PDB file of C-alpha atoms in Angstrom:
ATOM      1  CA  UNK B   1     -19.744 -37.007 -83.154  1.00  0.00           C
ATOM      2  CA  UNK B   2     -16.735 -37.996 -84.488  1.00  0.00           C
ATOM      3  CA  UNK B   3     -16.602 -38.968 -88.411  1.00  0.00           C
ATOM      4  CA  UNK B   4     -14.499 -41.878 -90.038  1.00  0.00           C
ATOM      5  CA  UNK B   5     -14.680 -42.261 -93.402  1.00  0.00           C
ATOM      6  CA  UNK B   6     -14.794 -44.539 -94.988  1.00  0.00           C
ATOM      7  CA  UNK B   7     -15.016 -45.157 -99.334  1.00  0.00           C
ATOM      8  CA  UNK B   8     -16.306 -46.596-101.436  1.00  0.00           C
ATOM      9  CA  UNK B   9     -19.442 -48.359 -99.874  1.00  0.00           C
ATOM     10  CA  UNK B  10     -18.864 -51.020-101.609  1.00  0.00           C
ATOM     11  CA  UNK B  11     -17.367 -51.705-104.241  1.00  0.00           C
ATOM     12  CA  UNK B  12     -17.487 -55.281-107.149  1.00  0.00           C
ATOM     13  CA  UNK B  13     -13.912 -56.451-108.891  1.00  0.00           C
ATOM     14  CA  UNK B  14     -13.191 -59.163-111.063  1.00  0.00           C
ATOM     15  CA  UNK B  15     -10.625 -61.933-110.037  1.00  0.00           C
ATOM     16  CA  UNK B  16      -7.518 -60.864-110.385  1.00  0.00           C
ATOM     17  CA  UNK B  17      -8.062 -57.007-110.363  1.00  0.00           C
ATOM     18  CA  UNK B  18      -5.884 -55.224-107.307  1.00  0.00           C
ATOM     19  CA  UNK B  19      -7.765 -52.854-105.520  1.00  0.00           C
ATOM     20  CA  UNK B  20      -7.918 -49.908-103.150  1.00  0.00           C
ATOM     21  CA  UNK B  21      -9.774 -47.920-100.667  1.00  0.00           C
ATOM     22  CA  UNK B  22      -9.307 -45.068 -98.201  1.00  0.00           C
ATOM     23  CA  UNK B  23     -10.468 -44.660 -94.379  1.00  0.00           C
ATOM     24  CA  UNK B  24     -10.158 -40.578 -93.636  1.00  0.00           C
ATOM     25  CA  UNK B  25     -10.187 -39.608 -90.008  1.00  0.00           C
ATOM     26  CA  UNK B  26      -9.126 -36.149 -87.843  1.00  0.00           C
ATOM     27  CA  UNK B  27      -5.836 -35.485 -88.431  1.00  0.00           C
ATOM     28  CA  UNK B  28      -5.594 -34.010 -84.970  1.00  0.00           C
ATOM     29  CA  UNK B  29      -5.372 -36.246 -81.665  1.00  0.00           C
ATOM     30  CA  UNK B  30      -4.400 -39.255 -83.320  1.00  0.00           C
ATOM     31  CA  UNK B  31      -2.994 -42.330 -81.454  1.00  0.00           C
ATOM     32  CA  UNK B  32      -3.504 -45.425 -84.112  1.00  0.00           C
ATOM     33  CA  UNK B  33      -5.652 -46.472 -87.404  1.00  0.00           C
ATOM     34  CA  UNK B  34      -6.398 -49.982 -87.369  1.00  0.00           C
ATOM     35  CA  UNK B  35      -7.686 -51.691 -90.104  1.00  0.00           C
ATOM     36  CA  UNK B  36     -10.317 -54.801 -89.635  1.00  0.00           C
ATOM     37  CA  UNK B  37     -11.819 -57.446 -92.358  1.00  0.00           C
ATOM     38  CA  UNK B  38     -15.029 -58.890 -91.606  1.00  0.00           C
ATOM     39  CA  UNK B  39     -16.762 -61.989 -93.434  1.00  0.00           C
ATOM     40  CA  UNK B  40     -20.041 -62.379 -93.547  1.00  0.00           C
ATOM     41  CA  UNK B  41     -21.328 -64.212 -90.332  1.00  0.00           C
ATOM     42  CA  UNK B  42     -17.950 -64.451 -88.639  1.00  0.00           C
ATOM     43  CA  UNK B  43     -15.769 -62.187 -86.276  1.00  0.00           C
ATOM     44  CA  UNK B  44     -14.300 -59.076 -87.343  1.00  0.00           C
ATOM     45  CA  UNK B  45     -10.562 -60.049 -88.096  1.00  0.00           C
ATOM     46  CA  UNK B  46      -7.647 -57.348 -87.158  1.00  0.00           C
ATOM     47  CA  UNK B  47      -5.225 -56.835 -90.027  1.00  0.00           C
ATOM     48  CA  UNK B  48      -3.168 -54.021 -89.022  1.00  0.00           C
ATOM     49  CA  UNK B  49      -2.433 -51.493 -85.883  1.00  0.00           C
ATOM     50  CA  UNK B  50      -0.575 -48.702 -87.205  1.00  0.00           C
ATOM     51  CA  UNK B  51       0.694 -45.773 -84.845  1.00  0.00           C
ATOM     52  CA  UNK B  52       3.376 -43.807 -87.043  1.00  0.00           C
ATOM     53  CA  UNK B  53       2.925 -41.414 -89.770  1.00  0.00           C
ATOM     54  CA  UNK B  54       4.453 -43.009 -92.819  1.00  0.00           C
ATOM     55  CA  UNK B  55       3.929 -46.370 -91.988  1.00  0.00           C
ATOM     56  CA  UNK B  56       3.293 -49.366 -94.131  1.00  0.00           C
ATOM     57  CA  UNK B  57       2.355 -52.997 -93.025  1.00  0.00           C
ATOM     58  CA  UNK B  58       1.515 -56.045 -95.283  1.00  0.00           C
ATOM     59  CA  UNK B  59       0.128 -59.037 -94.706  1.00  0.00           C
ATOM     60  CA  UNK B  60       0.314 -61.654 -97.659  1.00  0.00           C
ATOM     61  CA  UNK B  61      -1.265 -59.603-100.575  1.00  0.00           C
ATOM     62  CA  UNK B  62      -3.029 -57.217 -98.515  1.00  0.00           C
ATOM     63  CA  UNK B  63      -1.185 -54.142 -97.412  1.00  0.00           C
ATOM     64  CA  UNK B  64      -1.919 -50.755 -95.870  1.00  0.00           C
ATOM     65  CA  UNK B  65      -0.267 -47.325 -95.278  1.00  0.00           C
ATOM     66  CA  UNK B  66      -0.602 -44.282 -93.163  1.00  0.00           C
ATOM     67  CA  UNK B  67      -0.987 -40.444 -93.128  1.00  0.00           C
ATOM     68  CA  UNK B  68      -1.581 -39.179 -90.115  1.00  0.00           C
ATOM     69  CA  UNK B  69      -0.587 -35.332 -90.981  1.00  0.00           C
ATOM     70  CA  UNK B  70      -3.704 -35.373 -93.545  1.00  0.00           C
ATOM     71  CA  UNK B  71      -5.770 -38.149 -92.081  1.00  0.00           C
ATOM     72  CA  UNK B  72      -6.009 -41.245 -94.072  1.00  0.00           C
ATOM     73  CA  UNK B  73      -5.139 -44.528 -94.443  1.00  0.00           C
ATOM     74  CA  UNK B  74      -5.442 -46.538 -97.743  1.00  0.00           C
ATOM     75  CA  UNK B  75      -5.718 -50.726 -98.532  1.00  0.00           C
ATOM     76  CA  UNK B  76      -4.752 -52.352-101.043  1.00  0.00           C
ATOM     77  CA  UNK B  77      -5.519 -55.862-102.590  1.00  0.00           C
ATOM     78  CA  UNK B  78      -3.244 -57.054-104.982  1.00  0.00           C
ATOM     79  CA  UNK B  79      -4.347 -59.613-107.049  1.00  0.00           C
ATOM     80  CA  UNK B  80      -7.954 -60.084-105.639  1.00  0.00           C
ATOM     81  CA  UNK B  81      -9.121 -63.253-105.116  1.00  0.00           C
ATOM     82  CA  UNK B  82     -12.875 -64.331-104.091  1.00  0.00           C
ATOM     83  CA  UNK B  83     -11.892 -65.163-100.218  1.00  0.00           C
ATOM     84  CA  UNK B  84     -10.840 -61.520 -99.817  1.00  0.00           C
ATOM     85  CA  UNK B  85     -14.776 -60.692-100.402  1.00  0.00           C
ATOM     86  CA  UNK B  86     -15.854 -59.180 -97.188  1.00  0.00           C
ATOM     87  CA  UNK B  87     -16.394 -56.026 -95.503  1.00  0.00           C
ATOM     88  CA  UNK B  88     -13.111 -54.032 -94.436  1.00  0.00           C
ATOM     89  CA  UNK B  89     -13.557 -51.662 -91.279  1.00  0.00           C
ATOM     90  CA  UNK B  90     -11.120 -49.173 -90.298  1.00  0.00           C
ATOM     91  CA  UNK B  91     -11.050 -47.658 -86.799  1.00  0.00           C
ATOM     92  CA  UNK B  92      -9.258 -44.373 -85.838  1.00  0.00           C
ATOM     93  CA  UNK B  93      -7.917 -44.170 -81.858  1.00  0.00           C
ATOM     94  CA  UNK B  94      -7.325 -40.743 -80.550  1.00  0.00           C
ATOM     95  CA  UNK B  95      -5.875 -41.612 -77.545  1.00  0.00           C
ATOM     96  CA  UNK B  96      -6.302 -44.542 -74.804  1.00  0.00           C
ATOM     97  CA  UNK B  97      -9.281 -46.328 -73.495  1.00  0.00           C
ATOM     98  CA  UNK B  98     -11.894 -47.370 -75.130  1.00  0.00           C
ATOM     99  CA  UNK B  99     -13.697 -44.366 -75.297  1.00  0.00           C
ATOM    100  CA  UNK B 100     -11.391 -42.987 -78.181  1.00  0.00           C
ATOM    101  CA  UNK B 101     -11.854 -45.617 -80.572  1.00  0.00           C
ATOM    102  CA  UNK B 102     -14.159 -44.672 -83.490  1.00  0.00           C
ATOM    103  CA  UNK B 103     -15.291 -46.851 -86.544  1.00  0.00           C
ATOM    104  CA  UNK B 104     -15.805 -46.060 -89.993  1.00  0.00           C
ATOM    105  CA  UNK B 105     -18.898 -47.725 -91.136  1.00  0.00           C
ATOM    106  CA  UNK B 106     -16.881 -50.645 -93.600  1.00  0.00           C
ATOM    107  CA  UNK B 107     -16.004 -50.748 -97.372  1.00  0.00           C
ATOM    108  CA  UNK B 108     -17.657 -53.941 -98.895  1.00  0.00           C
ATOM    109  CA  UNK B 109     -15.799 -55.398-101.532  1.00  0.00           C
ATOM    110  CA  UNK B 110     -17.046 -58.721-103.669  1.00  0.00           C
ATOM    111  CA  UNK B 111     -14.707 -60.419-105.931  1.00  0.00           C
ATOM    112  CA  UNK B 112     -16.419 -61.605-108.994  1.00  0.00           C
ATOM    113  CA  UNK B 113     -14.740 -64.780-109.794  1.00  0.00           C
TER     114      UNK B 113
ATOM    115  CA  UNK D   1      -8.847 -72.384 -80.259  1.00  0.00           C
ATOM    116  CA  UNK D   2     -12.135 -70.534 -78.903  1.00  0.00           C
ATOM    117  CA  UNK D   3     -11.370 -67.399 -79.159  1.00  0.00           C
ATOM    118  CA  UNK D   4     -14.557 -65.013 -77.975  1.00  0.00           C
ATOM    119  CA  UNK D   5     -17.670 -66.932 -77.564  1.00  0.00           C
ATOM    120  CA  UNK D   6     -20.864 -65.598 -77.382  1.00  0.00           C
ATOM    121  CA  UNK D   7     -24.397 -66.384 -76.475  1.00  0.00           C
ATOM    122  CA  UNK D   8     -27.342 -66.642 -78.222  1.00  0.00           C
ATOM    123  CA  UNK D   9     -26.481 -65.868 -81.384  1.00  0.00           C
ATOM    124  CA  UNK D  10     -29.718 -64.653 -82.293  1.00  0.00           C
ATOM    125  CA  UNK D  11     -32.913 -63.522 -79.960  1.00  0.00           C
ATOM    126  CA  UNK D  12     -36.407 -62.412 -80.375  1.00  0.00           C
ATOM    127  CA  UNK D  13     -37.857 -60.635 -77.882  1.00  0.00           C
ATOM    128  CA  UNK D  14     -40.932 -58.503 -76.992  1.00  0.00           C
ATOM    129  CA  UNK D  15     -40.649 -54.978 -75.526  1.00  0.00           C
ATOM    130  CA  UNK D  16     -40.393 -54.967 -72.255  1.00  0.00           C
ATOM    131  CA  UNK D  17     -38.453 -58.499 -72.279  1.00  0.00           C
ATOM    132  CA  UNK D  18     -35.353 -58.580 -70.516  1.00  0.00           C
ATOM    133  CA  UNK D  19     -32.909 -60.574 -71.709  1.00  0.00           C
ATOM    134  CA  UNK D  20     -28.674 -61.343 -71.294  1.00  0.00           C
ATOM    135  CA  UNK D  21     -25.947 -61.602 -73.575  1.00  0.00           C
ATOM    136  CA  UNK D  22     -23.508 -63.549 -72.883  1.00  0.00           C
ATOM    137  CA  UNK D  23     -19.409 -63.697 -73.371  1.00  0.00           C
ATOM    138  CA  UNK D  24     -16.621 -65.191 -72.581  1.00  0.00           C
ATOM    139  CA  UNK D  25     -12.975 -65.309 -73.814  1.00  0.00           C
ATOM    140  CA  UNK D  26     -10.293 -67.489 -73.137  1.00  0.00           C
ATOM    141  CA  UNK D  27      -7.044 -65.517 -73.974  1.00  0.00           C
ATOM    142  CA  UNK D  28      -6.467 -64.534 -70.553  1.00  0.00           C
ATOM    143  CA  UNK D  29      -7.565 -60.637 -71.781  1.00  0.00           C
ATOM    144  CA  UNK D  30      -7.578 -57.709 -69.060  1.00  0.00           C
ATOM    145  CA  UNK D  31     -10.348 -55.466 -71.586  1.00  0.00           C
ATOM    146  CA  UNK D  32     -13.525 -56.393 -72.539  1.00  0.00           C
ATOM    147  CA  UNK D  33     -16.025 -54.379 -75.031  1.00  0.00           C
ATOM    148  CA  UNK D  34     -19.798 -54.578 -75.456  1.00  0.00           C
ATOM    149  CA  UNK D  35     -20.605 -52.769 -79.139  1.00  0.00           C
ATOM    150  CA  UNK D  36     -23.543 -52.829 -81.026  1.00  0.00           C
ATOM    151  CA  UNK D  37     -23.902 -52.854 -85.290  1.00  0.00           C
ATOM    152  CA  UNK D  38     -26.818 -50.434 -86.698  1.00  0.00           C
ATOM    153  CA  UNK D  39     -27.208 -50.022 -90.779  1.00  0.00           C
ATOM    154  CA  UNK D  40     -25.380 -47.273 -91.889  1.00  0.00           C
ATOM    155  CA  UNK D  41     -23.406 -46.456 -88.530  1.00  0.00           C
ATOM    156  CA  UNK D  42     -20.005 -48.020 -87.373  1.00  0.00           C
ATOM    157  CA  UNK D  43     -19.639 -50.391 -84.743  1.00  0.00           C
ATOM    158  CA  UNK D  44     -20.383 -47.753 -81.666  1.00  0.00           C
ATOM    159  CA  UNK D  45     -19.306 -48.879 -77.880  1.00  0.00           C
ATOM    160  CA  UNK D  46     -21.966 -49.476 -74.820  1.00  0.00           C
ATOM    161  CA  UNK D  47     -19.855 -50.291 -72.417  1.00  0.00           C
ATOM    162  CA  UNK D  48     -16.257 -51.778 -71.305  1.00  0.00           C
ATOM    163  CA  UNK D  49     -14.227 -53.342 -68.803  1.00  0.00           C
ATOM    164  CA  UNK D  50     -10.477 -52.038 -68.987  1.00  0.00           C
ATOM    165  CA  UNK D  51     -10.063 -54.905 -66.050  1.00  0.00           C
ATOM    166  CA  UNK D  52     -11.558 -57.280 -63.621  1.00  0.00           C
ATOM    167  CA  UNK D  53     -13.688 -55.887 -61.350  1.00  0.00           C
ATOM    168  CA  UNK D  54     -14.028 -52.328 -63.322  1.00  0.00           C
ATOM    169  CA  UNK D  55     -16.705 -51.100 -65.927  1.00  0.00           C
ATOM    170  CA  UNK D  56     -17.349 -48.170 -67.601  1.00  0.00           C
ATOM    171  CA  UNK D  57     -19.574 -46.676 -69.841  1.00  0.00           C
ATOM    172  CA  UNK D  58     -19.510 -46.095 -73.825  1.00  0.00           C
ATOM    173  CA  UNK D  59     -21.047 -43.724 -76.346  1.00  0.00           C
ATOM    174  CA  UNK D  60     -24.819 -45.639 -76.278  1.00  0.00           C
ATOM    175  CA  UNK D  61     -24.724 -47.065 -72.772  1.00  0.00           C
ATOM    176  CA  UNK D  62     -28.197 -45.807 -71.939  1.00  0.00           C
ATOM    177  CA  UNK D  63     -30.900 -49.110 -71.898  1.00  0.00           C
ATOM    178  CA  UNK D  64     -28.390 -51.553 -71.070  1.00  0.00           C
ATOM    179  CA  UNK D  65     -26.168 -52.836 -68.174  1.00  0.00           C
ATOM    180  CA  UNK D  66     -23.295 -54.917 -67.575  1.00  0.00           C
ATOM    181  CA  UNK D  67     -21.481 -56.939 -65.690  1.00  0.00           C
ATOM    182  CA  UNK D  68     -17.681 -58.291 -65.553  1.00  0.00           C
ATOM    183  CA  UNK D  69     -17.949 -61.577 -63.677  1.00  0.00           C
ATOM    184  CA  UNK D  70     -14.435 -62.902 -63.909  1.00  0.00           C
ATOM    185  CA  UNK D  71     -11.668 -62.123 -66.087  1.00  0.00           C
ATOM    186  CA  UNK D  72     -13.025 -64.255 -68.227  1.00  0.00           C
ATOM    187  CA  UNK D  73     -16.857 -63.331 -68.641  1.00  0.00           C
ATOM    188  CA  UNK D  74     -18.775 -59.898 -69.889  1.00  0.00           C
ATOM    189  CA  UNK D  75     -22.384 -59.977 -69.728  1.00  0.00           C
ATOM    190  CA  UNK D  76     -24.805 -57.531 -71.331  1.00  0.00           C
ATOM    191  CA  UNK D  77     -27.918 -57.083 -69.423  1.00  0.00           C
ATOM    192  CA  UNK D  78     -31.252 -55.352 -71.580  1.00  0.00           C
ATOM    193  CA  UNK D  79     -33.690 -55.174 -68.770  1.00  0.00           C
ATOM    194  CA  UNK D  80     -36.619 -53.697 -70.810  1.00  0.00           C
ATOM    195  CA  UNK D  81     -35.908 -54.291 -74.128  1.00  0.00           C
ATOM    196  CA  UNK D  82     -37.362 -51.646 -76.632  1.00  0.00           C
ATOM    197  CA  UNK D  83     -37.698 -51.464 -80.867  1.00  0.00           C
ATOM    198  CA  UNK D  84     -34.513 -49.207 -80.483  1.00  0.00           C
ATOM    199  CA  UNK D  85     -32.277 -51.850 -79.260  1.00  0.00           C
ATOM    200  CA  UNK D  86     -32.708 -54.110 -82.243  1.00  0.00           C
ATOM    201  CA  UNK D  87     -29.367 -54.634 -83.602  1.00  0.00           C
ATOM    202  CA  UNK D  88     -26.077 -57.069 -83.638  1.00  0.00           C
ATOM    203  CA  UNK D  89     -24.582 -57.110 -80.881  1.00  0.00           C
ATOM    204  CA  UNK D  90     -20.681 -57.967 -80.739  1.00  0.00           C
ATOM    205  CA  UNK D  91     -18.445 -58.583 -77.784  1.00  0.00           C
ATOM    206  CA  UNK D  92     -14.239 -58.488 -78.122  1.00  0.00           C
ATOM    207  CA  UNK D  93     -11.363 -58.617 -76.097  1.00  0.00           C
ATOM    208  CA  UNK D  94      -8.036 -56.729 -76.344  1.00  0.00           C
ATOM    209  CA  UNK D  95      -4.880 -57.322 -74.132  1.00  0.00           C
ATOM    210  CA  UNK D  96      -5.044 -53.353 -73.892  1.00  0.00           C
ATOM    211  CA  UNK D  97      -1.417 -52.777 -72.313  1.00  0.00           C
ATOM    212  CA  UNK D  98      -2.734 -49.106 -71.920  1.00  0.00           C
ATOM    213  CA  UNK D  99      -4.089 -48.527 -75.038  1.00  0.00           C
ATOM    214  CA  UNK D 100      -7.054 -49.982 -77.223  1.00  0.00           C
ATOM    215  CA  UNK D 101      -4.921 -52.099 -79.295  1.00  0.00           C
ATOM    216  CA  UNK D 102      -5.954 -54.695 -81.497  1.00  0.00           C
ATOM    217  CA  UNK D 103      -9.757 -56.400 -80.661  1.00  0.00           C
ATOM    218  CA  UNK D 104     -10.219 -59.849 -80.776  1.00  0.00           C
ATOM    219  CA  UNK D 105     -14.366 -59.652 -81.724  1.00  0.00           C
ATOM    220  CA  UNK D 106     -16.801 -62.732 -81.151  1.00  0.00           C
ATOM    221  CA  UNK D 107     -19.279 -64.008 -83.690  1.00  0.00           C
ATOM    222  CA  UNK D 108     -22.075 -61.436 -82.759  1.00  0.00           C
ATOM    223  CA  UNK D 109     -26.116 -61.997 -81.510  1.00  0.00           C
ATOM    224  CA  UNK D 110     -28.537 -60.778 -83.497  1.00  0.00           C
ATOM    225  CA  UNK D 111     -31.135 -59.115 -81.735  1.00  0.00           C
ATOM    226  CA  UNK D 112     -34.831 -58.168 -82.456  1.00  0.00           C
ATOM    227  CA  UNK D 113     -37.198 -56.376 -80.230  1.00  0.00           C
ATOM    228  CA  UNK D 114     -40.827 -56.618 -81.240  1.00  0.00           C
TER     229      UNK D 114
END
């Protein structure tokens, strides 16, 4: 069994507040982190692929970087806002095909308005 | 635009039923996914299609069967469905170029086995 981990559970902010929180993964074997945000009874939404140690990638005020050489990825919310309530999943590849893709089991965040 | 579809959204069935889940996306994908959604446990794979014509088994295949009917279309067969199997189901897509890469998820089907 192969553990991503993800933290906090879940976590409650007030409007306005900028958040983070961390998906940890092997440091060993490791392809790409990806990064998912899921509303409650919709799709799970991709927000970022990341391959590189050291990268960063943003998307409006939601942004996300990556340590591969001591497994983990962080995302941040600046600014929180009640739509970004939902749960984020992050999912760590080890190499291709399917069978080497492993998910974290979701922070949920809820932005208190 | 469509995206993945699936069908039913949500099922009730006795053990022993079988049932089919049904998908479909229209983003002219090579790789299609079958996972399932426990409490507690991250989204873990049954079974994919890297292409047309090809399937191959996940981490929780046993129980369940599939079947890649067209580019297009992924079915998930439960032929004797048991307690175990109650879960949400969720089928995606991914233009895999040789990797994973980014999944394109449907809506899900909620699933309960009496």
């Amino acid at each position: 069994i192969l553990n991503v981990e993800q933290s906090p559970q879940s976590l409650h902010v007030q409007e306005g507040d900028s958040t983070n929180f961390t998906c940890s993964f092997p440091s060993s074997n490791f392809y790409a982190l990806h990064w998912y945000r899921w509303e409650t009874a919709k799709s799970p939404e991709a927000l970022f692929v990341m391959t590189l140690n050291g990268d960063e990638k943003k998307k409006g005020r939601i942004s996300a970087t990556l340590n591969t050489k001591e497994g983990y990825s962080y995302l941040y919310i600046k600014g929180s806002q009640p739509e970004d309530s939902a749960t984020y999943l992050c999912a760590y590849e080890r190499g291709t095909g399917a069978n080497n893709l492993f998910f974290g089991t979701g922070t949920r965040l809820t932005v208190i308005p | 635009n469509a995206g993945v579809t699936q069908t039913p959204k949500f099922q009730v069935l006795k053990t022993g039923q079988s049932m089919t889940l049904q998908c479909a996306q229209d983003m002219n994908h090579n790789s299609m996914y079958w996972y399932r959604q426990d409490p507690g446990m991250g989204l873990r794979l049954i079974y994919y299609s890297a292409s047309e014509g090809t399937t191959d088994k996940g981490e929780v295949p046993n129980g369940y069967n599939v079947s890649r009917l067209n580019k297009r279309e992924f079915s998930l067969r439960l032929e004797s469905a048991a307690p175990s199997q109650t879960s949400v189901y969720f089928c995606a897509s991914s233009d895999s170029g040789g990797y994973t890469g980014e999944l394109f998820f449907g809506e899900g089907s909620r699933l309960t086995v009496l």
